Every structure is written in C-alpha cells, then in structure tokens.
JSON list of C-alpha atoms in Angstrom, two decimals:
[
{"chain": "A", "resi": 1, "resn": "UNK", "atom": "CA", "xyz": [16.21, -48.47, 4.75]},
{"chain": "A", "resi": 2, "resn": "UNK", "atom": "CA", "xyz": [18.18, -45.33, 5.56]},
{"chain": "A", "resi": 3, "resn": "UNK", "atom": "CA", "xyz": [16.87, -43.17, 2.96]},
{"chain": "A", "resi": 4, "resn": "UNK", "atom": "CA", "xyz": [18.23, -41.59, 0.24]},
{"chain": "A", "resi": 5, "resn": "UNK", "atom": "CA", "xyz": [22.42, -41.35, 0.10]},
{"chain": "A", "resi": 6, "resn": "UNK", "atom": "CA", "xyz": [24.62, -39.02, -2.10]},
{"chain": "A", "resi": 7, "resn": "UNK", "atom": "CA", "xyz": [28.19, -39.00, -2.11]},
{"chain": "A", "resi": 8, "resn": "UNK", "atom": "CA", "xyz": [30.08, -37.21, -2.08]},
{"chain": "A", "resi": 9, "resn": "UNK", "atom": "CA", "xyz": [28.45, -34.51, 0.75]},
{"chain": "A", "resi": 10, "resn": "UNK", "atom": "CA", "xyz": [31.07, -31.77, -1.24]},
{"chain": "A", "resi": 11, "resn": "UNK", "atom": "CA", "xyz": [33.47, -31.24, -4.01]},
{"chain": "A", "resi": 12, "resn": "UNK", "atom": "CA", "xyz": [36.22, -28.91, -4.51]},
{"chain": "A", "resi": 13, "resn": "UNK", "atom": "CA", "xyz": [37.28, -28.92, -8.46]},
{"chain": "A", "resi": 14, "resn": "UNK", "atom": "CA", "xyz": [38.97, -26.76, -10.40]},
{"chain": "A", "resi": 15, "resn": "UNK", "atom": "CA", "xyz": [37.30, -25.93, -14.09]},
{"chain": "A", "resi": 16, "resn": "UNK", "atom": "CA", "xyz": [37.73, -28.43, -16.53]},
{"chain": "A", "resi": 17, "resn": "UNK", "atom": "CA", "xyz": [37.71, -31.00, -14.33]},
{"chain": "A", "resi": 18, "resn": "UNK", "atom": "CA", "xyz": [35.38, -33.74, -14.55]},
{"chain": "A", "resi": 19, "resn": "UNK", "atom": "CA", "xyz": [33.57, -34.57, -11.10]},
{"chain": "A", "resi": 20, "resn": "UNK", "atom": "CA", "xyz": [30.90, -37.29, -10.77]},
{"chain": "A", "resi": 21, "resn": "UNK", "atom": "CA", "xyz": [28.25, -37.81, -8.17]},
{"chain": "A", "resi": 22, "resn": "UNK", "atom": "CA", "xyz": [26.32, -40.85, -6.85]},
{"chain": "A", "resi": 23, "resn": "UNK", "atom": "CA", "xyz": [22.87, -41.74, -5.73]},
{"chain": "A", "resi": 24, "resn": "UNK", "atom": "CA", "xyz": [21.13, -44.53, -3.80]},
{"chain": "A", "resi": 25, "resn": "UNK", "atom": "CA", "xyz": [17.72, -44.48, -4.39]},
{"chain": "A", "resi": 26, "resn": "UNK", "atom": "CA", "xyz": [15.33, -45.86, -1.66]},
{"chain": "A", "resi": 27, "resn": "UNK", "atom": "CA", "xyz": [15.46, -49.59, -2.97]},
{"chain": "A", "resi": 28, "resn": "UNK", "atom": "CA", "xyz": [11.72, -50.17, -3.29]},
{"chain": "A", "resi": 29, "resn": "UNK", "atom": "CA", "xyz": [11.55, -47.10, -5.40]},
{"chain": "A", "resi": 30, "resn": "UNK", "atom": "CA", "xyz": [12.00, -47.27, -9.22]},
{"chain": "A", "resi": 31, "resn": "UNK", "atom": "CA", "xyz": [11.66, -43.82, -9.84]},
{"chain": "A", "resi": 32, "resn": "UNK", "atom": "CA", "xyz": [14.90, -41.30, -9.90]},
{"chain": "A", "resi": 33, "resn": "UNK", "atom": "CA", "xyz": [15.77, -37.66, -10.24]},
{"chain": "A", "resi": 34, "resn": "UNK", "atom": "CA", "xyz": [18.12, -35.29, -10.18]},
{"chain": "A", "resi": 35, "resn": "UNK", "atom": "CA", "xyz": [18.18, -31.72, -9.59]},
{"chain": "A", "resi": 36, "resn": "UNK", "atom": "CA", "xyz": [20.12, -28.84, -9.11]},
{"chain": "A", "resi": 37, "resn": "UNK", "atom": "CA", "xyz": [20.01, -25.97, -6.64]},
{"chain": "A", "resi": 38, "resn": "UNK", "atom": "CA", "xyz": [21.17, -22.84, -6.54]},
{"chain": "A", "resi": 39, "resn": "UNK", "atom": "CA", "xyz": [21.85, -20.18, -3.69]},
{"chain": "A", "resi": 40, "resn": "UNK", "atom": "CA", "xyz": [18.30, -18.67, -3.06]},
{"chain": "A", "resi": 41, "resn": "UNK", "atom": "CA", "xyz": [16.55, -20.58, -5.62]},
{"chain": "A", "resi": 42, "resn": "UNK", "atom": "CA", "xyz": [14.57, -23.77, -5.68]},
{"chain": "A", "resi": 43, "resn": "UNK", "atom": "CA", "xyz": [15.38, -27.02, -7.25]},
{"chain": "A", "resi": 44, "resn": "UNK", "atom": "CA", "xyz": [15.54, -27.44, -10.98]},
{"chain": "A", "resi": 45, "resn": "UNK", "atom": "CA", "xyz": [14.60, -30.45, -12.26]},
{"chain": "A", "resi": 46, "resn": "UNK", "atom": "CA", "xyz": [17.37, -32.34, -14.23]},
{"chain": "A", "resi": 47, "resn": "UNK", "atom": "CA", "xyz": [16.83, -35.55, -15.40]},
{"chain": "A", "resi": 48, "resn": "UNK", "atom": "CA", "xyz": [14.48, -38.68, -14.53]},
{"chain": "A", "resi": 49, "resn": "UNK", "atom": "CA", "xyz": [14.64, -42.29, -14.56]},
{"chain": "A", "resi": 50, "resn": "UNK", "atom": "CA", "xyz": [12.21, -44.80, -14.33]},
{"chain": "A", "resi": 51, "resn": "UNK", "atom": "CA", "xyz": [14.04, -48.30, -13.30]},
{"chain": "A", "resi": 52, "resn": "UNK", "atom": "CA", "xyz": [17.31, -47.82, -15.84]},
{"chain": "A", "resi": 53, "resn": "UNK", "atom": "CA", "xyz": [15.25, -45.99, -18.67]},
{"chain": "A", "resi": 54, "resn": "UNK", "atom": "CA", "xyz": [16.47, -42.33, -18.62]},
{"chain": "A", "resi": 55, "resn": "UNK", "atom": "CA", "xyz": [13.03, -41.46, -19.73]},
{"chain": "A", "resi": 56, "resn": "UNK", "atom": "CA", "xyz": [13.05, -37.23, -19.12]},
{"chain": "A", "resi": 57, "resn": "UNK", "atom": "CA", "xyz": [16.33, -34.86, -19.93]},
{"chain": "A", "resi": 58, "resn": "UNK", "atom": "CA", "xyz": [15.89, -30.81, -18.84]},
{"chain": "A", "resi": 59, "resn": "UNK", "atom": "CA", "xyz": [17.09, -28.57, -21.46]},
{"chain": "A", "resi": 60, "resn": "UNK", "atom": "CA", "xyz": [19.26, -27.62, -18.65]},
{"chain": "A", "resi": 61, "resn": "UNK", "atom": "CA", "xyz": [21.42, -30.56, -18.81]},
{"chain": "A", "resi": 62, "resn": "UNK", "atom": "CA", "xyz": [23.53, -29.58, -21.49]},
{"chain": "A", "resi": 63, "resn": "UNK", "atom": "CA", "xyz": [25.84, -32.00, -23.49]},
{"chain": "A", "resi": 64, "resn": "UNK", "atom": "CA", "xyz": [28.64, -31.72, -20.71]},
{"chain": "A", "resi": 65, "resn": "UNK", "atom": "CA", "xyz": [26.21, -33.40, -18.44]},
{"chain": "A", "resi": 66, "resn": "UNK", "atom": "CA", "xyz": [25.50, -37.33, -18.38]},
{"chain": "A", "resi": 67, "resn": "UNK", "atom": "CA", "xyz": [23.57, -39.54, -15.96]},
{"chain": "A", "resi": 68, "resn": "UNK", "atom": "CA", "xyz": [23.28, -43.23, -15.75]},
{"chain": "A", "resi": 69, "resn": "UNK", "atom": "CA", "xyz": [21.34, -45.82, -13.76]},
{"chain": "A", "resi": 70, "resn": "UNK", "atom": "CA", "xyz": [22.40, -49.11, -14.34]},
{"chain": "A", "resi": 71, "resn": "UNK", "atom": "CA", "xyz": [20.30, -52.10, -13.32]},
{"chain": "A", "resi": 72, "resn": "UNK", "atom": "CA", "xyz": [17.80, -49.58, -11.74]},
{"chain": "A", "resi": 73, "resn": "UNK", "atom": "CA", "xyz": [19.60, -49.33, -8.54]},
{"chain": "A", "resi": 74, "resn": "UNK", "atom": "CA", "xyz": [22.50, -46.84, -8.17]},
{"chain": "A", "resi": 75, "resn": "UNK", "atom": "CA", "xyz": [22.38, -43.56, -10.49]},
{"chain": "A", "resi": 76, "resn": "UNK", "atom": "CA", "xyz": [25.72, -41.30, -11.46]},
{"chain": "A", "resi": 77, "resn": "UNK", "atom": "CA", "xyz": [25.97, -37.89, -12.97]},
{"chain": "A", "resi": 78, "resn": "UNK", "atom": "CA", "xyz": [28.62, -36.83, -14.45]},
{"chain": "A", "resi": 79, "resn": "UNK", "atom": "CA", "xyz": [29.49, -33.30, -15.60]},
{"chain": "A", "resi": 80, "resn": "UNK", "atom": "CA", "xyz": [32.68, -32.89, -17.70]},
{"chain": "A", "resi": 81, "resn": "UNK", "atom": "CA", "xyz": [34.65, -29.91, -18.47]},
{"chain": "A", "resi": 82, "resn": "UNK", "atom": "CA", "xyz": [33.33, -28.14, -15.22]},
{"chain": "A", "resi": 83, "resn": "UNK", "atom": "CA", "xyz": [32.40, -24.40, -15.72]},
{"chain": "A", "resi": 84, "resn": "UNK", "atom": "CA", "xyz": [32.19, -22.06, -12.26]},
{"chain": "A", "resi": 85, "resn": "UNK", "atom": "CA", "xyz": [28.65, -22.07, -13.38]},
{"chain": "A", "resi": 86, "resn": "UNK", "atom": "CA", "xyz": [28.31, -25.48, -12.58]},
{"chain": "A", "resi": 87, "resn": "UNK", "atom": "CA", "xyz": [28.48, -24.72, -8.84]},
{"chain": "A", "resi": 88, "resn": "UNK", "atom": "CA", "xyz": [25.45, -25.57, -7.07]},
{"chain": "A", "resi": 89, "resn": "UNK", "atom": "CA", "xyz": [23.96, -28.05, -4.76]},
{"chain": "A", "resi": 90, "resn": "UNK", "atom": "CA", "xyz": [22.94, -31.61, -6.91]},
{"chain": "A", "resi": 91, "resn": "UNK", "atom": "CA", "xyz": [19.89, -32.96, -5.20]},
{"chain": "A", "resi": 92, "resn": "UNK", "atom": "CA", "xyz": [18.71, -36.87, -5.85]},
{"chain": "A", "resi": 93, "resn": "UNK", "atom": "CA", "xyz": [15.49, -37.86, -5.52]},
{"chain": "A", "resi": 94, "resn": "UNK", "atom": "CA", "xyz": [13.31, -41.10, -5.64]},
{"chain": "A", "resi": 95, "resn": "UNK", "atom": "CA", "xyz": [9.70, -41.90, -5.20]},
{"chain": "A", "resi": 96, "resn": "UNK", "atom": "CA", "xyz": [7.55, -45.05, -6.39]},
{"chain": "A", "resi": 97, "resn": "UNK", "atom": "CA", "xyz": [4.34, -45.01, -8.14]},
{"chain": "A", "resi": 98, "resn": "UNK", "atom": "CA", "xyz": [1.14, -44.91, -5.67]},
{"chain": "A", "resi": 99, "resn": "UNK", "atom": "CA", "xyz": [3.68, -43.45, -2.61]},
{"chain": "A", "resi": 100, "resn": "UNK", "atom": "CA", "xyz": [3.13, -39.65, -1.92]},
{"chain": "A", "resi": 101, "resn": "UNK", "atom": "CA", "xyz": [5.96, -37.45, -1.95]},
{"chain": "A", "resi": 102, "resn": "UNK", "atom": "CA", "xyz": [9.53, -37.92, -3.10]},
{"chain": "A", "resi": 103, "resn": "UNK", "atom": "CA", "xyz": [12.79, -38.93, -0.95]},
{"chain": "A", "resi": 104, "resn": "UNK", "atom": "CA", "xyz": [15.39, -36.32, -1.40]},
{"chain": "A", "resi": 105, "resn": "UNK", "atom": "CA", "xyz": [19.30, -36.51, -0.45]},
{"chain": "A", "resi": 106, "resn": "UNK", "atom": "CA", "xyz": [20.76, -34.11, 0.93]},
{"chain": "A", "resi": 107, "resn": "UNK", "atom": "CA", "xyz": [22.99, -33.11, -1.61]},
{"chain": "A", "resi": 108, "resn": "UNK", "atom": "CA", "xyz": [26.43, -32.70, -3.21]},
{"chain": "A", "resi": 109, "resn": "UNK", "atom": "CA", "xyz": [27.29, -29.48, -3.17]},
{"chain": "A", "resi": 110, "resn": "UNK", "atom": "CA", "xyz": [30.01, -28.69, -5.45]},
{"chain": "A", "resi": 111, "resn": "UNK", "atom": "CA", "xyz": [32.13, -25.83, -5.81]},
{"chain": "A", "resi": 112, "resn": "UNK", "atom": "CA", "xyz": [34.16, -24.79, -9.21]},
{"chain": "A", "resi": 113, "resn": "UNK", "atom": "CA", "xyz": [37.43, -22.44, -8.89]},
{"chain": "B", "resi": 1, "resn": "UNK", "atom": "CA", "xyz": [12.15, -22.50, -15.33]},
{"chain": "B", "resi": 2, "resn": "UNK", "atom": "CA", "xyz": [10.66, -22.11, -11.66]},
{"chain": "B", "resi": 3, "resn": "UNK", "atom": "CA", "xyz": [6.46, -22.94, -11.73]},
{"chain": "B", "resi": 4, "resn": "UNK", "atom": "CA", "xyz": [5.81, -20.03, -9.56]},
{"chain": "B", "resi": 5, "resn": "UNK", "atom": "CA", "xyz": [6.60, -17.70, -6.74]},
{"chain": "B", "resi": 6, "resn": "UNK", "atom": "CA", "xyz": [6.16, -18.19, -3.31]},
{"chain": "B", "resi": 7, "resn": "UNK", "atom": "CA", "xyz": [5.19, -15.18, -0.96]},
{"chain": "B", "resi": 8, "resn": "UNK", "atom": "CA", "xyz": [6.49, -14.20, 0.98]},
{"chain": "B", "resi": 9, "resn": "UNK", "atom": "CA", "xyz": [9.93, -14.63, 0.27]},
{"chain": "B", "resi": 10, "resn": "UNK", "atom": "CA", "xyz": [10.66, -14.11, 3.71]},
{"chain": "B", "resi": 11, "resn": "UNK", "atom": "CA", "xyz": [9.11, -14.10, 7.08]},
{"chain": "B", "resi": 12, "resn": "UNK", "atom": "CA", "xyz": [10.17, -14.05, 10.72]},
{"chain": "B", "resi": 13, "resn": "UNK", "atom": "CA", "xyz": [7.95, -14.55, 13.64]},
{"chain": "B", "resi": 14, "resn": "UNK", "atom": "CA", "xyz": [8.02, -15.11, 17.05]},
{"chain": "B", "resi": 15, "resn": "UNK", "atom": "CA", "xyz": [7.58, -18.41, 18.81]},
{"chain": "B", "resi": 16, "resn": "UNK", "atom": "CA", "xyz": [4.18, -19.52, 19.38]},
{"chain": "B", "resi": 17, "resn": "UNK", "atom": "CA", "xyz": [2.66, -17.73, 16.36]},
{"chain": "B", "resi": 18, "resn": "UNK", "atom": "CA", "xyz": [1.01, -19.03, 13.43]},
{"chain": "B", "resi": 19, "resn": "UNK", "atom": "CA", "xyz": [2.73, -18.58, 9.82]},
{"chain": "B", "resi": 20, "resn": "UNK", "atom": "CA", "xyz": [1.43, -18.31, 6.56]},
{"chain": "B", "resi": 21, "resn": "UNK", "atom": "CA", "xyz": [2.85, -18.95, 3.03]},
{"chain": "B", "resi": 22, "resn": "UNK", "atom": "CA", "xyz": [1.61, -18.42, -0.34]},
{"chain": "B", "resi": 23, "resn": "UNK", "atom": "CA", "xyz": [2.16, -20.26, -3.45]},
{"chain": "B", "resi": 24, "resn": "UNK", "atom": "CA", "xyz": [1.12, -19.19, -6.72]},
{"chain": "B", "resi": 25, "resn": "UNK", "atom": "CA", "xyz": [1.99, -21.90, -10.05]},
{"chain": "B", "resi": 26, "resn": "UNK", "atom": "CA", "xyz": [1.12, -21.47, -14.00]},
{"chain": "B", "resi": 27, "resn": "UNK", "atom": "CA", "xyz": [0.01, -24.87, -15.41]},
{"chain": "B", "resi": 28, "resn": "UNK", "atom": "CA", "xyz": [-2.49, -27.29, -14.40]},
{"chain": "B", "resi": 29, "resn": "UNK", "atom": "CA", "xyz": [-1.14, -30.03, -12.12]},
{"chain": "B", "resi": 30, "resn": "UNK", "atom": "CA", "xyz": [-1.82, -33.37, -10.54]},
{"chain": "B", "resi": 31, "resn": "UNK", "atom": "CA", "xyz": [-1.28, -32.45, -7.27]},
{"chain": "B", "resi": 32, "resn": "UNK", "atom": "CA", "xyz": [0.76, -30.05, -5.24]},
{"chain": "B", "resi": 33, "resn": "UNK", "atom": "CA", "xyz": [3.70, -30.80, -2.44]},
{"chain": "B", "resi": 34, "resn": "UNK", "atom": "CA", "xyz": [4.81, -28.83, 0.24]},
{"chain": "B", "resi": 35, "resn": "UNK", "atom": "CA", "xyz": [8.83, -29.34, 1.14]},
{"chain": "B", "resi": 36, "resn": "UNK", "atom": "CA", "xyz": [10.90, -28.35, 3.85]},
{"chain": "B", "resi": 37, "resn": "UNK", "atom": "CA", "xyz": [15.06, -27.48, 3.22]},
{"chain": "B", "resi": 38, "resn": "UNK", "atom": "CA", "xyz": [17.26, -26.71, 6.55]},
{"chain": "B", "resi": 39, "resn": "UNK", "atom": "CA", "xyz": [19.98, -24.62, 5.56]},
{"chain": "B", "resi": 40, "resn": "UNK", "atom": "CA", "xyz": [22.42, -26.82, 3.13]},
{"chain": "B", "resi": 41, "resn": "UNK", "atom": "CA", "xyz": [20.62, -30.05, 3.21]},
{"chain": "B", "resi": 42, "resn": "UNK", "atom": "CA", "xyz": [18.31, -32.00, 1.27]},
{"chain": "B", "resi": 43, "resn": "UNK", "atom": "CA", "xyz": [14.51, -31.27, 1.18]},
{"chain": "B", "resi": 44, "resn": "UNK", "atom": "CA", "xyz": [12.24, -32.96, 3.47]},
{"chain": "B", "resi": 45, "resn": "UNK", "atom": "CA", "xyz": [8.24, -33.62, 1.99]},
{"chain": "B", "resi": 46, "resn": "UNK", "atom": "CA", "xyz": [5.60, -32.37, 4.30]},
{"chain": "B", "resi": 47, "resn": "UNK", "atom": "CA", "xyz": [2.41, -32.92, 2.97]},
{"chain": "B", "resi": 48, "resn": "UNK", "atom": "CA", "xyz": [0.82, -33.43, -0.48]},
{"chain": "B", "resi": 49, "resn": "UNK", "atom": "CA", "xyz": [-2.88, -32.23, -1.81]},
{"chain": "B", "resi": 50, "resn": "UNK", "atom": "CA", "xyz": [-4.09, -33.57, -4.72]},
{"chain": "B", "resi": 51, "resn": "UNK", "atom": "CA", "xyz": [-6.14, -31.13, -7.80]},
{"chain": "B", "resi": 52, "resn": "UNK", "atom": "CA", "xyz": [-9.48, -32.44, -6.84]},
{"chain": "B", "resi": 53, "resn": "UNK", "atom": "CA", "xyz": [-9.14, -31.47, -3.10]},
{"chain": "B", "resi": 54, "resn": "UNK", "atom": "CA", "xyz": [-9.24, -28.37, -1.38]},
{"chain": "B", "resi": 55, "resn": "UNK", "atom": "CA", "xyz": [-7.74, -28.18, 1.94]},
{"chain": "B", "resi": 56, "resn": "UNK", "atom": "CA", "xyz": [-5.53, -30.92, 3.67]},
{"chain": "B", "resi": 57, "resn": "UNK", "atom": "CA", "xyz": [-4.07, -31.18, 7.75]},
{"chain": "B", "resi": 58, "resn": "UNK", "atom": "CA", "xyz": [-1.11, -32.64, 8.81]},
{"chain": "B", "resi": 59, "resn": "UNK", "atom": "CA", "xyz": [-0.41, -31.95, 12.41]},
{"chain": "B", "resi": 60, "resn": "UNK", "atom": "CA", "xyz": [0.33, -28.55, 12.55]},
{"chain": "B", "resi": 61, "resn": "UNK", "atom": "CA", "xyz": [0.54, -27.76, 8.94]},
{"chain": "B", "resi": 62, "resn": "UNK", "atom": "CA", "xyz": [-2.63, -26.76, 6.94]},
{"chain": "B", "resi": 63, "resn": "UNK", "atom": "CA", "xyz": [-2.64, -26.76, 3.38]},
{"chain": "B", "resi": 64, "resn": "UNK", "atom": "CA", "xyz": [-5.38, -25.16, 0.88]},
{"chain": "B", "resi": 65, "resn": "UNK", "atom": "CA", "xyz": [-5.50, -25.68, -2.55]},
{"chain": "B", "resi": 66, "resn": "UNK", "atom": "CA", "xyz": [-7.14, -23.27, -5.09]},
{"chain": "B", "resi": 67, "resn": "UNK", "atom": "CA", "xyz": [-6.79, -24.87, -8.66]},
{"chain": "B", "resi": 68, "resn": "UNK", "atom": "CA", "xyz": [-9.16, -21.45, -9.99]},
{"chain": "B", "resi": 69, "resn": "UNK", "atom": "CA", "xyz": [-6.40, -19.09, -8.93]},
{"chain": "B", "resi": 70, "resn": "UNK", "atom": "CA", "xyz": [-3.52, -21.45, -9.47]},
{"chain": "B", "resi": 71, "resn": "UNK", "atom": "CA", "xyz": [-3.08, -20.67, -5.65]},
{"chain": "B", "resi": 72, "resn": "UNK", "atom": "CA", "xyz": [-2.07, -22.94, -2.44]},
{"chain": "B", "resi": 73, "resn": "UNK", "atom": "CA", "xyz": [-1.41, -21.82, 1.10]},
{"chain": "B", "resi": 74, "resn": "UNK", "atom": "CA", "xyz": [0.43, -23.51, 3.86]},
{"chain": "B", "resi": 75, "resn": "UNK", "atom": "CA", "xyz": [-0.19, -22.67, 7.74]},
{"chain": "B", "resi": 76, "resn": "UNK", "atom": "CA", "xyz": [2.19, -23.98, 10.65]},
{"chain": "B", "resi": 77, "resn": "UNK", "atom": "CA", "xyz": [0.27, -23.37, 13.69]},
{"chain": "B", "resi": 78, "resn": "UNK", "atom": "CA", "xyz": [1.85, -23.05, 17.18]},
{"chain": "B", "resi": 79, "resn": "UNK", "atom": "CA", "xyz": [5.31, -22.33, 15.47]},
{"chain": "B", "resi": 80, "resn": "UNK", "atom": "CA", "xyz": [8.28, -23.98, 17.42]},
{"chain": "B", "resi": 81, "resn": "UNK", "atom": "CA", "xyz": [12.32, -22.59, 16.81]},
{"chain": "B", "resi": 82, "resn": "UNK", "atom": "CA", "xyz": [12.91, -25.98, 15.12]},
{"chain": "B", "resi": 83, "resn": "UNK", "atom": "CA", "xyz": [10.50, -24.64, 12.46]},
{"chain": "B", "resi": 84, "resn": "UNK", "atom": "CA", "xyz": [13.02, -22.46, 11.22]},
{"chain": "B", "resi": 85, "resn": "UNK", "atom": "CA", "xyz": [14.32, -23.53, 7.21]},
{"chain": "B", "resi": 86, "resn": "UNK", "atom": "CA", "xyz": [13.23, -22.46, 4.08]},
{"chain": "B", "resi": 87, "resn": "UNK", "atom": "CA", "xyz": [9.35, -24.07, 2.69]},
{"chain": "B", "resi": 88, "resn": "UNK", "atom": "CA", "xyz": [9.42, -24.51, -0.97]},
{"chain": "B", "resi": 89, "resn": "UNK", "atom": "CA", "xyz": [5.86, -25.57, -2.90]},
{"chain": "B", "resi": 90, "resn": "UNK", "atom": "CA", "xyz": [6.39, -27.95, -5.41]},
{"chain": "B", "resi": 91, "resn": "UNK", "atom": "CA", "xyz": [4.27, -28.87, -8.00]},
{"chain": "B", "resi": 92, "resn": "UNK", "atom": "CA", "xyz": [3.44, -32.29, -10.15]},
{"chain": "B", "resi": 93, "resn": "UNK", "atom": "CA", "xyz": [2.19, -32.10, -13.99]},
{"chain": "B", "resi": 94, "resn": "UNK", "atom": "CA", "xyz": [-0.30, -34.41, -15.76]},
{"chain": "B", "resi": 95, "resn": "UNK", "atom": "CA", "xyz": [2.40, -36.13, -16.83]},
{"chain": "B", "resi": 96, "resn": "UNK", "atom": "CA", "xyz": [2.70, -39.16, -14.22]},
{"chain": "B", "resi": 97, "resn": "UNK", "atom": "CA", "xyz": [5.74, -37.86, -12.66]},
{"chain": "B", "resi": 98, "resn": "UNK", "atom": "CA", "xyz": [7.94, -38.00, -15.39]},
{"chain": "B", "resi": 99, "resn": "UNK", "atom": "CA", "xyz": [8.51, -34.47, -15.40]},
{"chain": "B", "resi": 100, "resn": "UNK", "atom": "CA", "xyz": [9.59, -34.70, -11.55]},
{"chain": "B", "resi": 101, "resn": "UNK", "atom": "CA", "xyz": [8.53, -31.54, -9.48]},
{"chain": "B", "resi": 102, "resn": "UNK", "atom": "CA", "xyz": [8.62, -27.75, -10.54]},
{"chain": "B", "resi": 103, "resn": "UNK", "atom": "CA", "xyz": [9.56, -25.80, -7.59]},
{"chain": "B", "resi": 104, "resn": "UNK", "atom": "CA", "xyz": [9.02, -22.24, -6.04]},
{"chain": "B", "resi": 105, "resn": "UNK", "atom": "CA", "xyz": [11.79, -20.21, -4.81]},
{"chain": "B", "resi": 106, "resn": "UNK", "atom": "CA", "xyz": [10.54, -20.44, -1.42]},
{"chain": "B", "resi": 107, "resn": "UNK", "atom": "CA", "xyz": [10.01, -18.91, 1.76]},
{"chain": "B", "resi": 108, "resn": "UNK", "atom": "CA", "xyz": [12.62, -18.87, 4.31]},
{"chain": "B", "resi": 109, "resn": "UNK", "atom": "CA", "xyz": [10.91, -18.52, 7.64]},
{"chain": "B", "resi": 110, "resn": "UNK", "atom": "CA", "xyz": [12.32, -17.63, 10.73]},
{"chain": "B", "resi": 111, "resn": "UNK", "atom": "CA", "xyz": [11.02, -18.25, 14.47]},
{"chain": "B", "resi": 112, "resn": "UNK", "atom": "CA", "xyz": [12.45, -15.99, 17.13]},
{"chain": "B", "resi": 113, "resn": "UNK", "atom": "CA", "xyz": [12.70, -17.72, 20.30]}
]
C-alpha cells in the first residue's frame, strides 16, 4: 500500500469556478477526513467519514462545499463557486479503529485568482 | 477553532542539541498525537500518548502528557538537519474519532547545521 494519494498536488482556478479534489484512503482503513490548512496555521478539521456514512460536517464547510465517499473507498470534495478565501492546502486523512495515528496526504493546494 | 497553542512558535537550534516544544489544549481528550509537516506537504504522525499515561519514547522523541494542566511536551534529542519542519500537537476528543483531530498552530523548528 503506498499510502495516502490526493490529486491533484495543485490547482490554479479562477473565482467561481468549481474545482474538485480526490482521495485514496489507505484501503484497510474505513475511516476518512478532510481538512484544510492555511499559511501558518494548523489543520482544520472538515468533514469525516466512516466507510460511505458522512457521519461529522465542520461548521466550516459551508453550503458551497460537498464531499462524497462512495462505496467507502475513494472520497471527493467539491467546492463550488470558489471564493479567494478558499485558497489553502486540502489535507486527506484516514485511520482505522484500534491503529494509532492517522495517514495524511500530502495535499492539494489550491490557489483562487 | 484551533484546540490550543503550541510554544514556542518558533525555534532554531544548532545541530546536535536537544529541542523542546510545548503544547497547551482546552477540553478533555482521548489521547494526544504529535505530527510532523515539511514545508508544503502532508503531515507525518510521530507518536501518540494516550489520557491515562504520562510520558511516552519513541527513538529520539519524548513525549509527556499532563492531563491536570491540559499540557504535553515533546523532546527530539540529538537533533539532526533533517529534523527541520514544522511539529504540530494534535489532539483526539471522547468522541471515538469522529470529530478527527484538533490541531495547534505549531512550532516550526529549525536545525542549523
């Protein structure tokens, strides 16, 4: 297993653009996240699945955003109408009950103009 | 909303030394993670101590845990150039994991050569 994968590494959009971004999870694990990172800040926490139930929304993911895990493998988030406030670094992260630790990505970063 | 503050938010030493960082968090928690982030990629977990323990080694990382003061510490010894990135502490709620992790800002540490 090679880890955790997000694609794209970086995106260039201009505002009101929709973008999406995609995760694969460690396969064993059934647990997702997804957070979002600013310059000189630490991770907020976004969302969180557990298998395909989106079980945990932050009040930070506002109605623009929308994230999906279908079949408990593969997740997507989605942001439309992108604001230049939207530009940070989306992290994905998986762990499995009983394991120590989650399995980050290493990011999208994406950049509004 | 970040759990707490690391301190210090910065710190540059030379090679060889030992480093110190400080965590401080608000609300009781299940246990408590220690992450590393190299500049623009994903975070990387170190080492996790639960509520009901007290200090924890890994290596060359020590970890203490003070659930009375809401407090944790993390020691590299022997500090190598490759220990450069920022350290983030990362916190886990009662809640099973469903509320992910609640990070610090961190503490970007810097090894002269």
């Amino acid at each position: 297993d090679t880890g955790v994968s997000q694609d794209p590494r970086h995106k260039i959009t201009k505002r009101g653009q929709n973008v999406t971004f995609r995760c694969d999870p460690i396969s064993e694990h059934n647990r997702l996240y997804w957070y979002r990172q600013t310059l000189g800040q630490g991770p907020e926490f976004l969302t969180y699945f557990q298998n395909e139930a989106q079980l945990e929304k932050s009040r930070l993911l506002s109605d623009r955003f929308s994230a999906e895990r279908p079949k408990g493998s593969f997740s997507t988030l989605e942001i439309q109408r992108t604001e230049q406030g939207d530009s940070a670094m989306y992290l994905c992260a998986s762990s499995s009950p009983g394991r120590y630790g989650y399995t980050f990505g290493s990011g999208t970063r994406l950049t509004v103009v | 909303s970040q759990q707490g503050e690391e301190d210090p938010q910065a710190l540059s030493i030379q090679e060889g030394e030992n480093a110190t960082m400080n965590c401080s968090y608000k609300t009781s928690i299940n246990n408590l993670q220690w992450y590393r982030q190299n500049s623009g990629r994903g975070l990387v977990h170190l080492i996790l101590i639960r509520s009901n323990e007290r200090e924890k080694h890994s290596g060359r990382l020590r970890v203490t845990l003070d659930t009375s003061k809401k407090s944790s510490s993390l020691l590299i010894t022997a500090s190598r150039a490759a220990d450069t990135a920022s350290y983030f502490c990362a916190t886990e709620g009662s809640g099973g994991g469903a509320d992910g992790l609640t990070f610090g800002k961190g503490t970007h540490l810097i090894i002269q050569p």
